[in-house]
Amino acid sequence: MRRRKKFLLVVGARPNFMKAMPLYRALKSKFDIFDPVLLHTGQHYDYEMSKAFFEDLELPEPDIYLNAGSDTHARQTAKIMMGIEDVLMGDNYDLVIVFGDVNSTMAAAIAASKLLVPVAHVEAGLRSFDRTMPEEINRVVTDVLSDLLFATEPSGLKNLKSEGISDEKIHFVGNLMIDTLISYREKAARSDVLDRLGLKLGEYALLTLHRPSNVDNPQKFGEIWGALMEISEKITIVFPAHPRTKKRIEEFEMPIPHSIRLLPPLSYIDFLALQMGARLVLTDSGGVQEETTALGVQCITIRENTERPITVEVGTNWLVGTSPDAIKDAAFRILNGESKTGSQPPMWDGHAADRILEVLEEWEPY
Ligand code: UDP
């Protein structure tokens, strides 16, 4: 009998879990061919940023937990690299699979490639072309080290080709995050989160904000917050705040009007339900830009650029920049009835995991 292909799937931070879940499950279902091992680096460790997703997404406890925790970028990346190196030296893995653009993604790619273990990158080729963004560094480094590159949208293919990555390594497979959204949409529709928060369908805006460029500088954050306070005079804003943002709100002593409902981070199902029921979403998240496009919900992206241009080109994403006037203008236009008619990006059909599985079945370990 042929040896099963042993894969190490590395997750570490909130946006990784919903991307890993459908692939992990698909690999598990072919247990005669694949032996997937789930490693959690511990980059995110709070219940609301980690364990809650394992519960909602019905993922098993990770097989390996590294306990990296928070630290500066270099220290956190180094700790994860050391942990992954130990794991890879202790066993024979055929492939390390990494997701998205967080420090765990890059750290695992570096540790694996130095030990000559091939790397597969899910969500390859996305580029904001903004190297002040830590995630952009993680994307570029991970892609250059990867042997299999799974792209979610056409811009990813174009970027990888223009960076000289050979065609046979690149596979356009669609979006695992949208596989997860499609499989949990019905469950989210049954969530009672709107009742629990006393909200009515279509009568609130949903906000997430956590990019360092938006929240770490008191003046910048203050300007954006000013715009949000004005918008909240017209519509209640529900704001499940990322731990980093909550810290900044306290540190900068931001005023919190009643019309901005500051909440802890929400579980996947509750947050999905809130996206589905929102009049509009305001965000600087990568994943939320994609999910709102998949749901056809109007999304104002508070950033100067996006690494996910398909959401603007065919989806419902309004990329408005970070000036308060631009944010308010877009929100008031939407509240006055304007909307972008979105369509679904190619291959965001719930079958990305199947397509990745096909590639991995064909792929032979070296
Ligand atoms: N999300 C969530 N609860 C929240 C906020 C976000 O479940 O309170 C989900 C969201 O639906 C998406 C993912 O977290 O699936 C996006 O993660 P995040 O914004 O932290 O990271 P980014 O995509 O910006 O890297």
CSV table of C-alpha atoms and ligand atoms in Angstrom, one decimal:
chain,number,residue,atom,x,y,z
A,1,MET,CA,0.0,0.0,0.0
A,2,ARG,CA,1.2,3.5,-0.8
A,3,ARG,CA,2.2,5.7,2.1
A,4,ARG,CA,-0.3,8.5,2.9
A,5,LYS,CA,0.8,12.0,2.2
A,6,LYS,CA,1.5,13.7,5.5
A,7,PHE,CA,0.6,17.4,5.6
A,8,LEU,CA,1.1,20.0,8.3
A,9,LEU,CA,-1.6,22.6,8.2
A,10,VAL,CA,-0.5,25.7,10.1
A,11,VAL,CA,-3.0,28.1,11.6
A,12,GLY,CA,-2.5,30.8,14.1
A,13,ALA,CA,-4.8,33.8,13.9
A,14,ARG,CA,-8.5,34.5,13.5
A,15,PRO,CA,-8.7,34.8,9.7
A,16,ASN,CA,-6.8,31.5,9.3
A,17,PHE,CA,-9.4,29.3,11.0
A,18,MET,CA,-12.2,29.8,8.4
A,19,LYS,CA,-9.8,29.2,5.6
A,20,ALA,CA,-8.3,26.0,7.0
A,21,MET,CA,-11.5,24.4,8.0
A,22,PRO,CA,-12.9,23.2,4.6
A,23,LEU,CA,-9.5,22.0,3.5
A,24,TYR,CA,-8.8,20.1,6.7
A,25,ARG,CA,-12.1,18.4,6.5
A,26,ALA,CA,-11.7,17.5,2.9
A,27,LEU,CA,-8.3,16.0,3.5
A,28,LYS,CA,-9.6,14.1,6.5
A,29,SER,CA,-12.4,12.6,4.3
A,30,LYS,CA,-9.7,11.0,2.1
A,31,PHE,CA,-7.9,9.4,5.0
A,32,ASP,CA,-6.6,6.6,2.7
A,33,ILE,CA,-4.5,9.2,0.8
A,34,PHE,CA,-3.9,12.0,3.2
A,35,ASP,CA,-2.7,12.3,6.8
A,36,PRO,CA,-3.4,16.0,7.8
A,37,VAL,CA,-2.0,17.3,11.1
A,38,LEU,CA,-3.4,20.6,12.4
A,39,LEU,CA,-0.9,22.9,14.1
A,40,HIS,CA,-2.0,26.1,16.0
A,41,THR,CA,0.9,28.5,16.6
A,42,GLY,CA,-1.0,30.4,19.4
A,43,GLN,CA,-0.5,33.7,17.6
A,44,HIS,CA,-4.1,34.5,18.6
A,45,TYR,CA,-4.9,32.9,22.0
A,46,ASP,CA,-7.9,34.7,23.5
A,47,TYR,CA,-11.1,32.6,23.6
A,48,GLU,CA,-12.9,35.1,21.3
A,49,MET,CA,-10.1,35.2,18.8
A,50,SER,CA,-9.3,31.5,18.7
A,51,LYS,CA,-11.2,28.8,20.5
A,52,ALA,CA,-14.6,30.2,19.7
A,53,PHE,CA,-13.8,29.5,16.0
A,54,PHE,CA,-12.8,25.9,16.7
A,55,GLU,CA,-16.2,25.5,18.3
A,56,ASP,CA,-18.3,27.3,15.7
A,57,LEU,CA,-16.5,25.7,12.8
A,58,GLU,CA,-16.6,22.2,14.4
A,59,LEU,CA,-12.8,21.9,14.1
A,60,PRO,CA,-11.1,19.4,16.4
A,61,GLU,CA,-8.5,20.5,19.0
A,62,PRO,CA,-5.3,21.2,17.2
A,63,ASP,CA,-2.9,18.2,17.1
A,64,ILE,CA,0.0,20.5,18.0
A,65,TYR,CA,-0.2,23.8,19.9
A,66,LEU,CA,2.9,26.2,20.0
A,67,ASN,CA,1.8,28.9,22.5
A,68,ALA,CA,3.7,31.7,20.6
A,69,GLY,CA,1.5,34.5,22.0
A,70,SER,CA,1.8,38.2,21.3
A,71,ASP,CA,5.1,40.0,20.9
A,72,THR,CA,6.8,42.3,18.4
A,73,HIS,CA,6.7,41.1,14.8
A,74,ALA,CA,10.3,39.8,14.8
A,75,ARG,CA,10.0,38.1,18.2
A,76,GLN,CA,6.7,36.5,17.4
A,77,THR,CA,7.8,35.3,14.0
A,78,ALA,CA,11.0,33.9,15.5
A,79,LYS,CA,9.2,32.0,18.2
A,80,ILE,CA,6.8,30.5,15.6
A,81,MET,CA,9.8,29.5,13.4
A,82,MET,CA,11.6,27.8,16.2
A,83,GLY,CA,8.5,25.9,17.2
A,84,ILE,CA,7.7,24.8,13.6
A,85,GLU,CA,11.4,23.8,13.0
A,86,ASP,CA,11.2,21.5,16.0
A,87,VAL,CA,8.0,19.9,14.8
A,88,LEU,CA,9.4,19.4,11.3
A,89,MET,CA,12.6,18.0,12.5
A,90,GLY,CA,10.7,15.5,14.7
A,91,ASP,CA,8.7,13.9,12.0
A,92,ASN,CA,8.6,13.4,8.2
A,93,TYR,CA,6.1,15.8,6.6
A,94,ASP,CA,5.6,15.9,2.9
A,95,LEU,CA,4.1,19.4,2.7
A,96,VAL,CA,3.4,22.4,5.0
A,97,ILE,CA,0.2,24.2,4.1
A,98,VAL,CA,-0.1,27.8,5.2
A,99,PHE,CA,-3.1,30.3,4.9
A,100,GLY,CA,-3.4,34.0,4.3
A,101,ASP,CA,-1.0,36.6,5.4
A,102,VAL,CA,-0.4,36.6,9.1
A,103,ASN,CA,3.0,36.2,10.9
A,104,SER,CA,2.3,32.4,11.4
A,105,THR,CA,2.0,32.1,7.6
A,106,MET,CA,5.4,33.6,6.8
A,107,ALA,CA,7.1,32.0,9.8
A,108,ALA,CA,6.0,28.5,8.8
A,109,ALA,CA,7.0,29.0,5.2
A,110,ILE,CA,10.5,30.1,6.2
A,111,ALA,CA,11.0,27.3,8.7
A,112,ALA,CA,9.8,24.7,6.2
A,113,SER,CA,11.6,25.8,3.2
A,114,LYS,CA,15.0,26.0,5.1
A,115,LEU,CA,14.4,22.3,6.0
A,116,LEU,CA,13.6,21.6,2.3
A,117,VAL,CA,10.0,20.7,3.2
A,118,PRO,CA,7.7,22.0,0.3
A,119,VAL,CA,5.2,24.7,1.1
A,120,ALA,CA,1.7,25.3,-0.2
A,121,HIS,CA,0.2,28.8,0.2
A,122,VAL,CA,-3.6,29.2,0.2
A,123,GLU,CA,-4.6,32.7,-0.9
A,124,ALA,CA,-1.4,33.3,-2.9
A,125,GLY,CA,-0.7,36.4,-5.0
A,126,LEU,CA,-2.8,39.0,-3.3
A,127,ARG,CA,-0.9,42.3,-3.3
A,128,SER,CA,-1.8,45.7,-1.8
A,129,PHE,CA,1.6,47.0,-3.1
A,130,ASP,CA,1.9,48.7,0.2
A,131,ARG,CA,5.0,47.5,2.1
A,132,THR,CA,4.1,49.6,5.2
A,133,MET,CA,1.5,46.9,5.7
A,134,PRO,CA,3.0,44.0,7.7
A,135,GLU,CA,0.7,41.5,5.9
A,136,GLU,CA,2.1,42.6,2.6
A,137,ILE,CA,5.6,41.5,3.7
A,138,ASN,CA,4.2,38.2,4.9
A,139,ARG,CA,2.5,37.7,1.5
A,140,VAL,CA,5.5,38.4,-0.6
A,141,VAL,CA,7.9,36.3,1.4
A,142,THR,CA,5.5,33.4,1.7
A,143,ASP,CA,4.8,33.3,-2.1
A,144,VAL,CA,8.4,33.5,-3.1
A,145,LEU,CA,9.1,30.4,-0.9
A,146,SER,CA,6.1,28.4,-1.9
A,147,ASP,CA,6.0,25.4,-4.2
A,148,LEU,CA,2.2,25.3,-4.6
A,149,LEU,CA,0.4,28.6,-4.9
A,150,PHE,CA,-3.4,28.6,-4.6
A,151,ALA,CA,-5.0,31.8,-5.9
A,152,THR,CA,-8.4,33.1,-4.9
A,153,GLU,CA,-8.9,35.7,-7.6
A,154,PRO,CA,-7.5,36.7,-11.0
A,155,SER,CA,-5.3,39.5,-9.7
A,156,GLY,CA,-3.4,36.9,-7.6
A,157,LEU,CA,-2.5,35.0,-10.8
A,158,LYS,CA,-1.4,38.2,-12.6
A,159,ASN,CA,0.8,39.3,-9.6
A,160,LEU,CA,2.5,35.9,-9.3
A,161,LYS,CA,3.2,35.7,-13.0
A,162,SER,CA,4.6,39.2,-13.0
A,163,GLU,CA,6.9,38.3,-10.1
A,164,GLY,CA,8.3,35.5,-12.2
A,165,ILE,CA,6.7,32.5,-10.4
A,166,SER,CA,6.4,29.6,-12.9
A,167,ASP,CA,3.0,28.7,-14.2
A,168,GLU,CA,3.1,25.1,-13.1
A,169,LYS,CA,3.2,26.1,-9.4
A,170,ILE,CA,0.1,28.3,-9.6
A,171,HIS,CA,-3.5,27.1,-9.4
A,172,PHE,CA,-6.6,29.2,-9.5
A,173,VAL,CA,-8.9,27.4,-7.1
A,174,GLY,CA,-11.3,30.0,-5.7
A,175,ASN,CA,-11.8,31.0,-2.1
A,176,LEU,CA,-11.8,28.7,0.9
A,177,MET,CA,-13.2,31.4,3.2
A,178,ILE,CA,-16.2,31.5,0.9
A,179,ASP,CA,-16.5,27.7,1.1
A,180,THR,CA,-16.9,28.2,4.8
A,181,LEU,CA,-19.4,31.1,4.4
A,182,ILE,CA,-21.6,29.0,2.1
A,183,SER,CA,-21.6,26.0,4.4
A,184,TYR,CA,-22.5,28.1,7.5
A,185,ARG,CA,-24.9,30.7,5.9
A,186,GLU,CA,-28.0,28.7,6.8
A,187,LYS,CA,-26.8,28.2,10.4
A,188,ALA,CA,-26.1,32.0,10.6
A,189,ALA,CA,-29.6,32.7,9.3
A,190,ARG,CA,-30.9,30.9,12.4
A,191,SER,CA,-28.7,32.8,14.9
A,192,ASP,CA,-30.5,34.9,17.5
A,193,VAL,CA,-27.8,37.4,17.7
A,194,LEU,CA,-29.9,40.3,16.4
A,195,ASP,CA,-32.5,39.6,19.1
A,196,ARG,CA,-29.8,39.3,21.8
A,197,LEU,CA,-28.4,42.7,20.8
A,198,GLY,CA,-31.9,44.3,20.3
A,199,LEU,CA,-31.2,45.0,16.6
A,200,LYS,CA,-33.6,45.0,13.6
A,201,LEU,CA,-32.7,43.6,10.2
A,202,GLY,CA,-31.3,46.3,7.9
A,203,GLU,CA,-31.4,48.9,10.6
A,204,TYR,CA,-27.8,48.9,11.8
A,205,ALA,CA,-24.3,49.3,10.3
A,206,LEU,CA,-21.6,46.8,11.2
A,207,LEU,CA,-18.0,47.9,11.8
A,208,THR,CA,-14.6,46.2,12.2
A,209,LEU,CA,-11.4,48.2,12.4
A,210,HIS,CA,-7.9,46.9,13.3
A,211,ARG,CA,-5.2,47.7,10.7
A,212,PRO,CA,-2.3,49.3,12.5
A,213,SER,CA,-2.3,52.2,10.0
A,214,ASN,CA,-5.8,53.1,11.1
A,215,VAL,CA,-5.8,52.6,14.8
A,216,ASP,CA,-2.2,52.9,16.1
A,217,ASN,CA,-1.9,56.7,15.4
A,218,PRO,CA,-4.1,58.8,17.7
A,219,GLN,CA,-4.6,61.5,15.1
A,220,LYS,CA,-5.5,59.1,12.3
A,221,PHE,CA,-7.8,57.0,14.5
A,222,GLY,CA,-9.4,60.2,15.9
A,223,GLU,CA,-10.3,61.4,12.4
A,224,ILE,CA,-11.8,58.1,11.4
A,225,TRP,CA,-13.6,57.8,14.7
A,226,GLY,CA,-15.0,61.3,14.1
A,227,ALA,CA,-16.5,60.2,10.8
A,228,LEU,CA,-18.0,57.1,12.4
A,229,MET,CA,-19.6,59.1,15.2
A,230,GLU,CA,-21.3,61.3,12.6
A,231,ILE,CA,-22.5,58.3,10.7
A,232,SER,CA,-23.8,56.8,14.0
A,233,GLU,CA,-26.1,59.8,14.3
A,234,LYS,CA,-28.0,58.4,11.4
A,235,ILE,CA,-27.7,54.6,12.0
A,236,THR,CA,-26.6,52.5,15.0
A,237,ILE,CA,-23.1,51.2,14.5
A,238,VAL,CA,-22.4,47.7,15.9
A,239,PHE,CA,-18.7,47.4,16.6
A,240,PRO,CA,-17.1,44.1,17.7
A,241,ALA,CA,-13.7,45.5,18.4
A,242,HIS,CA,-10.4,43.6,17.8
A,243,PRO,CA,-8.3,43.4,21.1
A,244,ARG,CA,-5.7,45.7,19.5
A,245,THR,CA,-8.4,48.4,18.7
A,246,LYS,CA,-10.0,48.1,22.2
A,247,LYS,CA,-6.6,48.8,23.7
A,248,ARG,CA,-6.2,51.9,21.5
A,249,ILE,CA,-9.7,53.1,22.3
A,250,GLU,CA,-8.8,53.0,26.0
A,251,GLU,CA,-5.4,54.4,25.5
A,252,PHE,CA,-6.5,57.3,23.4
A,253,GLU,CA,-9.7,57.8,25.5
A,254,MET,CA,-12.0,57.8,22.6
A,255,PRO,CA,-15.5,59.0,23.3
A,256,ILE,CA,-18.1,56.2,22.8
A,257,PRO,CA,-21.6,57.5,22.0
A,258,HIS,CA,-24.6,55.3,22.7
A,259,SER,CA,-25.1,54.9,19.0
A,260,ILE,CA,-21.8,53.0,18.6
A,261,ARG,CA,-22.3,49.6,20.3
A,262,LEU,CA,-18.8,48.5,21.3
A,263,LEU,CA,-18.7,44.7,21.7
A,264,PRO,CA,-16.0,42.1,22.2
A,265,PRO,CA,-15.0,40.1,19.1
A,266,LEU,CA,-17.9,37.9,18.0
A,267,SER,CA,-18.0,34.2,17.1
A,268,TYR,CA,-18.0,33.3,13.4
A,269,ILE,CA,-21.7,32.5,13.2
A,270,ASP,CA,-22.9,35.6,15.1
A,271,PHE,CA,-20.6,37.8,13.1
A,272,LEU,CA,-21.8,36.2,9.8
A,273,ALA,CA,-25.4,36.7,10.9
A,274,LEU,CA,-24.7,40.4,11.6
A,275,GLN,CA,-23.1,40.8,8.2
A,276,MET,CA,-26.1,39.2,6.5
A,277,GLY,CA,-28.5,41.5,8.3
A,278,ALA,CA,-26.6,44.8,8.1
A,279,ARG,CA,-27.6,47.9,6.1
A,280,LEU,CA,-24.0,48.4,5.4
A,281,VAL,CA,-20.6,47.2,6.7
A,282,LEU,CA,-17.6,49.4,7.4
A,283,THR,CA,-14.3,47.7,7.6
A,284,ASP,CA,-10.5,47.6,7.1
A,285,SER,CA,-10.4,43.8,7.2
A,286,GLY,CA,-9.3,41.7,4.3
A,287,GLY,CA,-11.7,38.8,4.9
A,288,VAL,CA,-14.8,41.0,5.5
A,289,GLN,CA,-14.3,42.7,2.1
A,290,GLU,CA,-14.6,39.2,0.6
A,291,GLU,CA,-17.5,38.0,2.7
A,292,THR,CA,-19.6,41.1,2.0
A,293,THR,CA,-19.1,40.6,-1.7
A,294,ALA,CA,-20.1,37.0,-1.4
A,295,LEU,CA,-23.2,38.1,0.5
A,296,GLY,CA,-24.0,41.0,-1.7
A,297,VAL,CA,-23.9,43.4,1.3
A,298,GLN,CA,-22.6,47.0,0.7
A,299,CYS,CA,-19.1,47.4,2.2
A,300,ILE,CA,-17.2,50.6,2.8
A,301,THR,CA,-13.5,49.7,3.0
A,302,ILE,CA,-11.6,52.3,5.1
A,303,ARG,CA,-8.2,51.8,3.4
A,304,GLU,CA,-6.3,53.5,0.6
A,305,ASN,CA,-5.7,50.2,-1.2
A,306,THR,CA,-6.9,46.6,-1.3
A,307,GLU,CA,-5.1,43.4,-2.1
A,308,ARG,CA,-8.5,42.0,-3.1
A,309,PRO,CA,-9.5,44.2,-6.1
A,310,ILE,CA,-12.1,41.7,-7.3
A,311,THR,CA,-14.3,42.8,-4.5
A,312,VAL,CA,-14.3,46.3,-6.0
A,313,GLU,CA,-14.4,45.3,-9.6
A,314,VAL,CA,-17.3,42.9,-9.5
A,315,GLY,CA,-18.4,42.9,-5.9
A,316,THR,CA,-20.1,45.3,-3.5
A,317,ASN,CA,-16.9,46.9,-2.0
A,318,TRP,CA,-16.5,50.7,-1.9
A,319,LEU,CA,-12.8,51.4,-1.5
A,320,VAL,CA,-13.0,54.9,-0.2
A,321,GLY,CA,-9.7,55.7,1.5
A,322,THR,CA,-9.3,56.9,5.1
A,323,SER,CA,-10.4,60.6,4.9
A,324,PRO,CA,-13.4,61.3,7.1
A,325,ASP,CA,-15.3,63.1,4.3
A,326,ALA,CA,-14.9,60.1,1.9
A,327,ILE,CA,-16.1,57.7,4.6
A,328,LYS,CA,-19.1,59.8,5.5
A,329,ASP,CA,-19.9,60.5,1.8
A,330,ALA,CA,-20.0,56.8,1.0
A,331,ALA,CA,-22.1,55.9,4.1
A,332,PHE,CA,-24.6,58.7,3.5
A,333,ARG,CA,-24.9,57.7,-0.2
A,334,ILE,CA,-25.7,54.1,0.8
A,335,LEU,CA,-28.1,55.2,3.5
A,336,ASN,CA,-29.8,57.3,0.8
A,337,GLY,CA,-30.4,54.2,-1.3
A,338,GLU,CA,-27.4,54.1,-3.6
A,339,SER,CA,-25.8,50.7,-3.9
A,340,LYS,CA,-23.3,48.7,-6.0
A,341,THR,CA,-24.9,45.8,-7.7
A,342,GLY,CA,-22.4,43.0,-7.1
A,343,SER,CA,-21.9,39.7,-8.8
A,344,GLN,CA,-20.0,36.7,-7.6
A,345,PRO,CA,-16.2,36.5,-8.4
A,346,PRO,CA,-15.3,33.5,-10.5
A,347,MET,CA,-15.0,30.3,-8.5
A,348,TRP,CA,-16.3,31.7,-5.3
A,349,ASP,CA,-18.8,28.8,-5.4
A,350,GLY,CA,-18.1,26.8,-2.3
A,351,HIS,CA,-15.8,24.3,-4.1
A,352,ALA,CA,-12.4,25.7,-3.5
A,353,ALA,CA,-11.4,22.8,-1.2
A,354,ASP,CA,-12.4,20.2,-3.8
A,355,ARG,CA,-10.2,21.9,-6.4
A,356,ILE,CA,-7.2,22.1,-3.9
A,357,LEU,CA,-7.8,18.4,-3.1
A,358,GLU,CA,-7.5,17.5,-6.8
A,359,VAL,CA,-4.2,19.3,-7.1
A,360,LEU,CA,-2.9,17.7,-3.9
A,361,GLU,CA,-4.0,14.2,-5.1
A,362,GLU,CA,-1.9,14.6,-8.2
A,363,TRP,CA,1.0,16.2,-6.4
A,364,GLU,CA,3.9,13.9,-5.6
A,365,PRO,CA,6.1,14.5,-2.6
A,366,TYR,CA,9.8,14.9,-3.6
B,1,UDP,N1,-14.8,37.8,12.2
B,1,UDP,C1,-15.5,37.2,13.3
B,1,UDP,N2,-15.9,37.9,14.4
B,1,UDP,C2,-15.6,39.3,14.5
B,1,UDP,C3,-14.9,39.9,13.4
B,1,UDP,C4,-14.5,39.2,12.3
B,1,UDP,O1,-15.8,36.0,13.2
B,1,UDP,O2,-15.9,39.8,15.5
B,1,UDP,C5,-14.4,37.0,11.1
B,1,UDP,C6,-14.9,37.5,9.7
B,1,UDP,O3,-16.2,37.1,9.4
B,1,UDP,C7,-13.8,36.9,8.8
B,1,UDP,C8,-12.6,37.0,9.6
B,1,UDP,O4,-13.0,37.1,11.0
B,1,UDP,O5,-14.2,35.6,8.5
B,1,UDP,C9,-11.7,38.1,9.3
B,1,UDP,O6,-10.7,38.2,10.1
B,1,UDP,P1,-9.9,39.6,10.4
B,1,UDP,O7,-10.7,40.8,10.0
B,1,UDP,O8,-9.4,39.5,11.9
B,1,UDP,O9,-8.6,39.5,9.6
B,1,UDP,P2,-8.2,40.0,8.1
B,1,UDP,O10,-9.1,39.3,7.1
B,1,UDP,O11,-8.3,41.4,8.1
B,1,UDP,O12,-6.8,39.5,7.9
